[in-house]
Amino acid sequence: MRGTKQQQQHELQRQQAQKPMNGLREVLWMASVATCIKMLLMPTYHSTDFEVHRHWLALTASLPLNQWYIDETSPWTLDYPPFFAWFEYVLSFFARIVDPVIVDLTRGLKYDAASAVYFQRGSVMCSDLLLFLGTWRFCRNFPLKLQILSYLAIFFSPGLLMVDHIHFQYNGFLLGVLLLSVSYLKEGNDLTGGIMFAILLCFKHLFAIAAPVYFVYLLRHYCHDLARFLKLGFSVMLVILTAFGPFLYYGQIAQVLRRLFPFGRGLCHAYWAPNFWALYNAVDKMLSYLLRMLGFDVVMEKAAMTGGLVGDSKAHAILPQITPGLSMFLVLLSMSPCLIKIWRKPRRDNLLICVVYAYTCGYIFGWHVHEKASLHFVIPLVLAAVDSVKVAKEYYFVSIVSYYSLFPLLFEPREYPVKMIFLVLHSTAMWYGFAINFAPQTQTSVKESELKERNGCMSLCIKKKMFIAGLVGLEIYVQLIHHLVFEERLPFLPLMLISVYCSIGLMYAWLKQLSFVIEL
Amino acid sequence: MVCESRTSLGKCCTLFLIGAFAFWIRVLVTLHSYSGAGTPPRFGDYEAQRHWMEITLHTPVQEWYVNTTNNDLSYWGLDYPPLTAYQSFFHGLVLDRFEPESVALHTSRGYETPSSKRLMRWTVLTSDAIIFFPAVFAFSMAFHHQRRFDESAWAFAVILLQPALILIDHGHFQYNCISLGLTLGAVASICLHRDYLASVLFCLALNHKQMSAYYAPAFFAYLFGKSIRKKNPIFEVMKLGVAVIGTFLLCWWPFLHSRTAEAVLLRLAPLQRGIFEDYVANFWCASSLVVKWKQIFPNTVLAYLALFATLVSFLPSVVQQIRSPSHRGFLLSLFNSSLSFYLFSYQVHEKSILLPLIPASLLILEDFSLYRGMILCAMFSMFPLLRRDGLVVPYIATFALHLLLLNVPFLEKSLSHVKERQHPSLKYMSDGLLFTGCLIDLLYLLIEPPPRYPFLFEALNSLLVFICLVLIGLHSHIQQWSATSTHEQIDADKVKMN
């Protein structure tokens, strides 16, 4: 009796799954709750990125197109691709209605009155509609429970909330476009997916790291004949020409590219993003310290590897210097397994994990990587994690480590309880959600192999547990013990420790992802 | 998702998540403005609380309620009962430990540094977590234990995330969570049949905020009604009396000892203030649009009039509880008596709507439409106050969040039982109120009122809410009186559901 009832329910669920508007109420509900929380975050600390984006509003509103990439009124010059500039241009119309000073090129400099804060925060919230749309589009055919879990992980991601809605950036809607693009590819609509990705690149070029994966996949999966190849190539070129064409016309393309790729910046950002280079730097520092102790003469330059604006100097004291070329080579090299995989097996199901892996490679070995770039792989990874317990465990681990590594972005004491409670809350909720989802259950309609995979319980291995316990210890050290031991000395040490410790975790996560890619 | 959690670990996890989320929302609200932020010379409630810490910390007990050179009563003099004074003293010690300048005598007036603001906010947050949260938990365990877990967890979330209390305590800045938490603890004790503990806890609540007296008729009626049904009624009543008097004596001991109790009592009765403040949605304010009470009668006459009106309006619910005391009837009579006080008593403040709102939220699973109407009334009636405090954004956010919580799409099935029992006419009233209330709020934000009627929107708002409150009050009185007959029916329902 009970069994048949369950079967009926499953039939019902499956029928529901075919409906195109499946889960719309749930996604709207979750999105509204997330928006309420974002509203509450409005008065929190905002970084210089707030002024950067405000300046771009003013710049696009008050200057003609051919000045956009030339102007140097503020040190925060426009360094995103043209579509993003157009996005700011559209926003500036509304900004002018709210408060004309926001879009004033000179009077608006460093303007952060309540009107500007509420307007810009509101613009991030509105642009997040694309994130909601992208996520929903990707997982609308999942069973309802998995949908809710994905929405919980993405809409309430501490990383996105911290970076977009406190620190201030527009990652949410860009990730939404990425998810839209992947969702089209998942449905087999390769042309639309490819165009979407091209549009995304014209919004933020940092997403280009996954371009090789897209290229190989579309080549092998879509371009079976020349006509299709030309169709795709032509559409993508059209998108890129729409974005960059005007600057080509003004003869400014070199200037635009110089703005987009400022290789003059150092290997690492002001706060070392926890990647391979953070470890490399740490080893270099330690070696030079040791050698000095042993009496060798080592020239040390203070904090030469960092700097957000400029920074071009001799960086490493002992280990070989790293050039942008070398870093790019390493990125491609580390990405090659997934490129080979996707060349040999250009399947729809493999794409998501390969895109995630590509962004991870870019993060681990990239040049001048920001810690925020970890969002590029953590967020899409959710959608792979709800499918299999193996990935779920990795996602769970990598999300905690990378969200924790974003904490130094919000350094003011006022936000400390906000981010701390939220991380604990979010990770507990996610663990609980995964545990329910992967709880052993006897289901007749699930395939045997799938059942095996799903039945694994959601418990982390001892290594990961130890590592997360270590994070707690690290946090206690950073907040309390460091101050007691060193007082005001060695102020850089806590940040360095966080960065190095997290980089070990993220390197491990990268290796794990590599193993997933190889297993595909 | 909640429906999956049948194991005890799953239940604990769900409850922890709800509690942590509710606490986090409170932390987020503290980021916003508060009453009287940066507005010398008198500032607002935040300064009042800070000033009480300063006074209690630096003057001897017998001077707390008396005008002295160190304690200028005309500048936010203490006018809450002794437990508030002790709590201020304790919090003053904490502030003194971390930032002595913030509670220094005389020099600290209007002291607002980021760190002292954080400290002050955390004194409320910790009070909330230590007193209100466990009380809600205890109540849920005691009163909803026969319900399905989904339902009781949802009710737990609704009570904890009730936006009016969050905004007043963590936005506006007050310590209602303490007195309301103590009252809730008393209610939970009554549900667990621990009447002495309930009396002690309720007396503590009374000694924290005299406004808790809004609940006194209900507590009296239920405990009295229950006692007279026992073997030795006089002895039972006397035992409760001892508990009450003992608690009062303990709280008032320092003042009785130093013979300043009379001064304290005088401070607690604010007769010199008018019959109502601003535009509160009660009878006196609403009817003053037609009858100018303040001009016709002197304050003392008005006070007697108000006392009489209140007595008459809460009498039915008291009589019902004495005749047939029951848990559900007790909760309804808590609501009815506090609503009577709100509508008819002397010197009512907008914030007093929290008092009827709390019992309404406790009744969420019993009478969804009552709570829905009440939360709308409470929020709309407090909008002018919150706007003055610069709390429009958290008002919208927490209000919307709460309305979303009342309509969770993936809990619909498990809550259908609760929502089906809605009273249709009350539901339509709430829908209408939601629409008109939002409209008035929007107009209030966007349009300047005509110069002839500068308080047009406030008056409209309070009139609208007053009408709805009267309707809700009628509904709840009918509910309470019919509770006696339907009570057995409900119990039978519960058994069937399980």
Tab-separated table of N, CA and C in Angstrom, chain A residues 25-26 29-30 32-33 36-37 39-44 118 145 148 152 161 413-414 417-418 421-422 424-425 428-429 431-432 436, chain B residues 1 4-5 10 13-14 16-17 20-21 23-25 27-29 31-32 118 122 393-394 396-397 400-401 404 407-410 412:
chain	number	residue	atom	x	y	z
A	25	ARG	N	7.202	29.080	-7.706
A	25	ARG	CA	6.817	29.669	-6.422
A	25	ARG	C	7.937	29.562	-5.411
A	26	GLU	N	8.598	28.410	-5.419
A	26	GLU	CA	9.678	28.208	-4.458
A	26	GLU	C	10.820	29.185	-4.724
A	29	TRP	N	9.931	32.635	-3.691
A	29	TRP	CA	9.912	32.753	-2.236
A	29	TRP	C	11.327	32.891	-1.684
A	30	MET	N	12.198	31.991	-2.126
A	30	MET	CA	13.576	32.030	-1.621
A	30	MET	C	14.247	33.343	-2.021
A	32	SER	N	12.828	36.202	-2.566
A	32	SER	CA	12.304	37.321	-1.773
A	32	SER	C	12.927	37.339	-0.389
A	33	VAL	N	13.063	36.156	0.218
A	33	VAL	CA	13.690	36.111	1.535
A	33	VAL	C	15.119	36.640	1.449
A	36	CYS	N	15.155	40.358	1.282
A	36	CYS	CA	14.913	41.003	2.581
A	36	CYS	C	16.221	41.085	3.369
A	37	ILE	N	16.988	40.004	3.332
A	37	ILE	CA	18.238	39.999	4.089
A	37	ILE	C	19.225	40.993	3.496
A	39	MET	N	18.464	43.693	2.090
A	39	MET	CA	18.043	45.039	2.519
A	39	MET	C	18.577	45.347	3.908
A	40	LEU	N	18.540	44.329	4.759
A	40	LEU	CA	19.037	44.561	6.118
A	40	LEU	C	20.536	44.831	6.115
A	41	LEU	N	21.235	44.337	5.094
A	41	LEU	CA	22.694	44.526	5.042
A	41	LEU	C	23.078	45.907	4.513
A	42	MET	N	22.106	46.688	4.075
A	42	MET	CA	22.419	47.965	3.418
A	42	MET	C	23.394	48.867	4.187
A	43	PRO	N	23.214	49.077	5.490
A	43	PRO	CA	24.125	50.040	6.142
A	43	PRO	C	25.508	49.486	6.491
A	44	THR	N	25.816	48.267	6.103
A	44	THR	CA	27.127	47.716	6.476
A	44	THR	C	28.256	48.424	5.732
A	118	TYR	N	21.989	53.695	-0.793
A	118	TYR	CA	20.756	52.947	-1.022
A	118	TYR	C	20.564	52.671	-2.502
A	145	LYS	N	12.989	19.120	-3.672
A	145	LYS	CA	13.892	19.222	-2.534
A	145	LYS	C	15.277	19.691	-2.956
A	148	ILE	N	15.257	23.382	-3.763
A	148	ILE	CA	15.307	24.245	-2.585
A	148	ILE	C	16.714	24.288	-2.027
A	152	LEU	N	19.021	27.537	-1.641
A	152	LEU	CA	19.573	27.862	-0.329
A	152	LEU	C	21.071	28.119	-0.444
A	161	LEU	N	26.884	37.128	-0.522
A	161	LEU	CA	26.350	38.216	0.299
A	161	LEU	C	27.475	39.115	0.788
A	413	PRO	N	35.028	45.697	13.051
A	413	PRO	CA	34.426	44.879	14.111
A	413	PRO	C	32.913	44.798	14.023
A	414	ARG	N	32.269	45.808	13.420
A	414	ARG	CA	30.818	45.818	13.371
A	414	ARG	C	30.280	44.623	12.588
A	417	PRO	N	30.297	39.852	13.911
A	417	PRO	CA	29.262	38.871	14.249
A	417	PRO	C	28.381	38.529	13.056
A	418	VAL	N	28.166	39.493	12.176
A	418	VAL	CA	27.307	39.233	11.015
A	418	VAL	C	27.876	38.095	10.189
A	421	ILE	N	28.254	34.537	12.382
A	421	ILE	CA	27.010	33.793	12.612
A	421	ILE	C	26.491	33.255	11.286
A	422	PHE	N	26.642	34.069	10.251
A	422	PHE	CA	26.090	33.634	8.978
A	422	PHE	C	26.810	32.408	8.446
A	424	VAL	N	28.344	30.078	10.159
A	424	VAL	CA	27.939	28.920	10.966
A	424	VAL	C	26.531	28.480	10.565
A	425	LEU	N	25.643	29.462	10.452
A	425	LEU	CA	24.258	29.186	10.084
A	425	LEU	C	24.179	28.505	8.727
A	428	THR	N	25.726	24.960	8.692
A	428	THR	CA	24.861	23.987	9.366
A	428	THR	C	23.670	23.646	8.473
A	429	ALA	N	23.052	24.687	7.910
A	429	ALA	CA	21.879	24.453	7.067
A	429	ALA	C	22.245	23.588	5.872
A	431	TRP	N	24.755	21.457	5.607
A	431	TRP	CA	25.048	20.094	6.035
A	431	TRP	C	23.749	19.330	6.262
A	432	TYR	N	22.822	19.984	6.924
A	432	TYR	CA	21.529	19.378	7.221
A	432	TYR	C	20.787	19.055	5.922
A	436	ILE	N	19.827	15.305	4.693
A	436	ILE	CA	18.470	14.840	4.384
A	436	ILE	C	18.419	14.292	2.966
B	1	MET	N	11.219	20.745	3.529
B	1	MET	CA	12.396	20.045	4.013
B	1	MET	C	12.230	19.644	5.461
B	4	GLU	N	10.957	16.226	6.594
B	4	GLU	CA	11.783	15.030	6.559
B	4	GLU	C	12.324	14.670	7.931
B	5	SER	N	12.388	15.674	8.792
B	5	SER	CA	13.160	15.474	10.012
B	5	SER	C	12.341	14.730	11.042
B	10	GLY	N	17.640	15.564	13.751
B	10	GLY	CA	17.068	16.459	12.757
B	10	GLY	C	16.235	17.542	13.403
B	13	CYS	N	18.479	20.038	15.045
B	13	CYS	CA	19.140	20.827	14.017
B	13	CYS	C	18.191	21.899	13.491
B	14	THR	N	16.948	21.511	13.234
B	14	THR	CA	15.967	22.479	12.730
B	14	THR	C	15.760	23.608	13.734
B	16	PHE	N	17.733	24.553	16.119
B	16	PHE	CA	18.946	25.378	16.217
B	16	PHE	C	19.018	26.362	15.060
B	17	LEU	N	18.709	25.862	13.855
B	17	LEU	CA	18.776	26.740	12.682
B	17	LEU	C	17.795	27.901	12.811
B	20	ALA	N	19.157	30.295	15.468
B	20	ALA	CA	20.332	31.038	15.004
B	20	ALA	C	19.936	32.062	13.948
B	21	PHE	N	19.002	31.680	13.084
B	21	PHE	CA	18.557	32.611	12.057
B	21	PHE	C	17.867	33.813	12.705
B	23	PHE	N	18.335	34.971	15.633
B	23	PHE	CA	19.341	35.795	16.294
B	23	PHE	C	20.111	36.620	15.263
B	24	TRP	N	20.427	35.989	14.154
B	24	TRP	CA	21.184	36.690	13.115
B	24	TRP	C	20.387	37.874	12.568
B	25	ILE	N	19.093	37.675	12.382
B	25	ILE	CA	18.256	38.784	11.908
B	25	ILE	C	18.319	39.934	12.919
B	27	VAL	N	20.819	40.611	14.871
B	27	VAL	CA	22.133	41.243	14.711
B	27	VAL	C	22.097	42.193	13.516
B	28	LEU	N	21.460	41.781	12.434
B	28	LEU	CA	21.397	42.631	11.242
B	28	LEU	C	20.618	43.910	11.527
B	29	VAL	N	19.536	43.788	12.305
B	29	VAL	CA	18.741	44.990	12.593
B	29	VAL	C	19.560	45.966	13.444
B	31	LEU	N	22.404	46.872	13.040
B	31	LEU	CA	23.293	47.688	12.211
B	31	LEU	C	22.640	49.020	11.856
B	32	HIS	N	21.334	49.080	12.017
B	32	HIS	CA	20.612	50.284	11.590
B	32	HIS	C	20.540	51.305	12.717
B	118	ARG	N	28.090	49.438	19.861
B	118	ARG	CA	28.132	47.978	19.732
B	118	ARG	C	27.877	47.317	21.078
B	122	TRP	N	24.814	44.892	22.123
B	122	TRP	CA	25.025	43.511	22.569
B	122	TRP	C	24.407	43.253	23.932
B	393	VAL	N	13.969	51.062	6.323
B	393	VAL	CA	14.485	49.905	5.581
B	393	VAL	C	14.328	48.603	6.376
B	394	PRO	N	14.778	48.549	7.636
B	394	PRO	CA	14.535	47.301	8.374
B	394	PRO	C	13.052	47.026	8.601
B	396	ILE	N	10.630	47.583	6.404
B	396	ILE	CA	10.159	46.895	5.199
B	396	ILE	C	10.714	45.476	5.150
B	397	ALA	N	12.010	45.356	5.432
B	397	ALA	CA	12.661	44.053	5.272
B	397	ALA	C	12.100	43.021	6.251
B	400	ALA	N	8.371	42.232	5.458
B	400	ALA	CA	8.233	41.360	4.282
B	400	ALA	C	8.686	39.942	4.626
B	401	LEU	N	9.783	39.857	5.346
B	401	LEU	CA	10.300	38.545	5.741
B	401	LEU	C	9.252	37.778	6.535
B	404	LEU	N	6.432	36.575	4.405
B	404	LEU	CA	6.887	35.403	3.657
B	404	LEU	C	6.868	34.167	4.545
B	407	ASN	N	3.680	32.500	4.773
B	407	ASN	CA	3.250	31.782	3.564
B	407	ASN	C	4.425	31.026	2.943
B	408	VAL	N	4.835	29.944	3.566
B	408	VAL	CA	5.954	29.172	3.017
B	408	VAL	C	5.403	28.168	2.013
B	409	PRO	N	5.835	28.262	0.736
B	409	PRO	CA	5.228	27.369	-0.262
B	409	PRO	C	5.475	25.891	0.033
B	410	PHE	N	6.668	25.532	0.530
B	410	PHE	CA	6.910	24.094	0.709
B	410	PHE	C	6.443	23.573	2.062
B	412	GLU	N	3.178	24.292	2.779
B	412	GLU	CA	1.752	24.489	2.613
B	412	GLU	C	0.937	23.277	3.044
